């Protein structure tokens, strides 16, 4: 069986003390689930990357870090930006093209392309979010996450896509994936993941709301 990714997208949530609670819970309870063929990735806000790195090391947890975004520029005079070289100090992965960034930050396809190129230059592994089967898939993306905006819980409604619909979309994307892993994201929870696990070509999940509480995140792994 191919490796399954479980990516916790914390979005703009958590403080340092909450991160302590999260990882200390994982330290206690992660051993209760099988991690065979599973790659666990946590994507905290930039401000918590360093704290997460330290706690993962402290508890020797089998978890990698991802940034939720990266600057479309290299280092230099770009006030407020965090560039790929800086991200690389903490994380192996970076999420690019999330629909919330398109919606609230009006991120464009050419910005996404620059972000991917900056990330590739720094050897960060790019997880590109796409919103439907017509979305552009960039050459420099290594992992693709299909997340229909209507299914994302933070958009209010959060109508999770049916396993059958996801299967259809994955089939239609297949020719453009070139062997890259494809993940699903959008209201994934302990109740629906068992159904999604039956989708043969699904290589894992990008998880928002259900990844915030450590017990809920662990429940997705069993
Ligand atoms: P959700 O978010 O699991 O809360 O729907 C997923 C995502 O936006 O990555």
mmCIF file of C-alpha atoms and ligand atoms in Angstrom, residues 9 11 98 100 147 151-154 185-188 206-210, ligand 1:
data_model
loop_
_atom_site.group_PDB
_atom_site.id
_atom_site.type_symbol
_atom_site.label_atom_id
_atom_site.label_comp_id
_atom_site.label_asym_id
_atom_site.label_seq_id
_atom_site.Cartn_x
_atom_site.Cartn_y
_atom_site.Cartn_z
ATOM 1 C CA UNK A 9 -3.746 22.317 8.683
ATOM 2 C CA UNK A 11 -4.921 27.593 9.846
ATOM 3 C CA UNK A 98 -5.316 27.012 -0.401
ATOM 4 C CA UNK A 100 -8.900 30.472 1.813
ATOM 5 C CA UNK A 147 -10.284 20.467 -1.587
ATOM 6 C CA UNK A 151 -16.590 20.975 1.636
ATOM 7 C CA UNK A 152 -14.240 23.032 3.806
ATOM 8 C CA UNK A 153 -15.741 23.361 7.254
ATOM 9 C CA UNK A 154 -14.522 26.900 7.871
ATOM 10 C CA UNK A 185 -9.507 17.689 2.163
ATOM 11 C CA UNK A 186 -12.805 19.137 3.368
ATOM 12 C CA UNK A 187 -14.606 18.283 6.610
ATOM 13 C CA UNK A 188 -12.672 15.035 7.085
ATOM 14 C CA UNK A 206 -5.529 17.565 4.460
ATOM 15 C CA UNK A 207 -7.385 18.079 7.716
ATOM 16 C CA UNK A 208 -8.490 21.374 9.222
ATOM 17 C CA UNK A 209 -11.014 21.406 12.066
ATOM 18 C CA UNK A 210 -10.531 17.757 13.074
HETATM 19 P P1 LIG B 1 -11.604 21.342 7.225
HETATM 20 O O1 LIG B 1 -10.429 22.133 6.481
HETATM 21 O O2 LIG B 1 -11.101 19.958 7.496
HETATM 22 O O3 LIG B 1 -11.838 22.119 8.503
HETATM 23 O O4 LIG B 1 -12.776 21.351 6.326
HETATM 24 C C1 LIG B 1 -9.635 21.508 5.516
HETATM 25 C C2 LIG B 1 -8.722 22.521 4.878
HETATM 26 O O5 LIG B 1 -9.174 23.641 4.601
HETATM 27 O O6 LIG B 1 -7.525 22.251 4.652
#
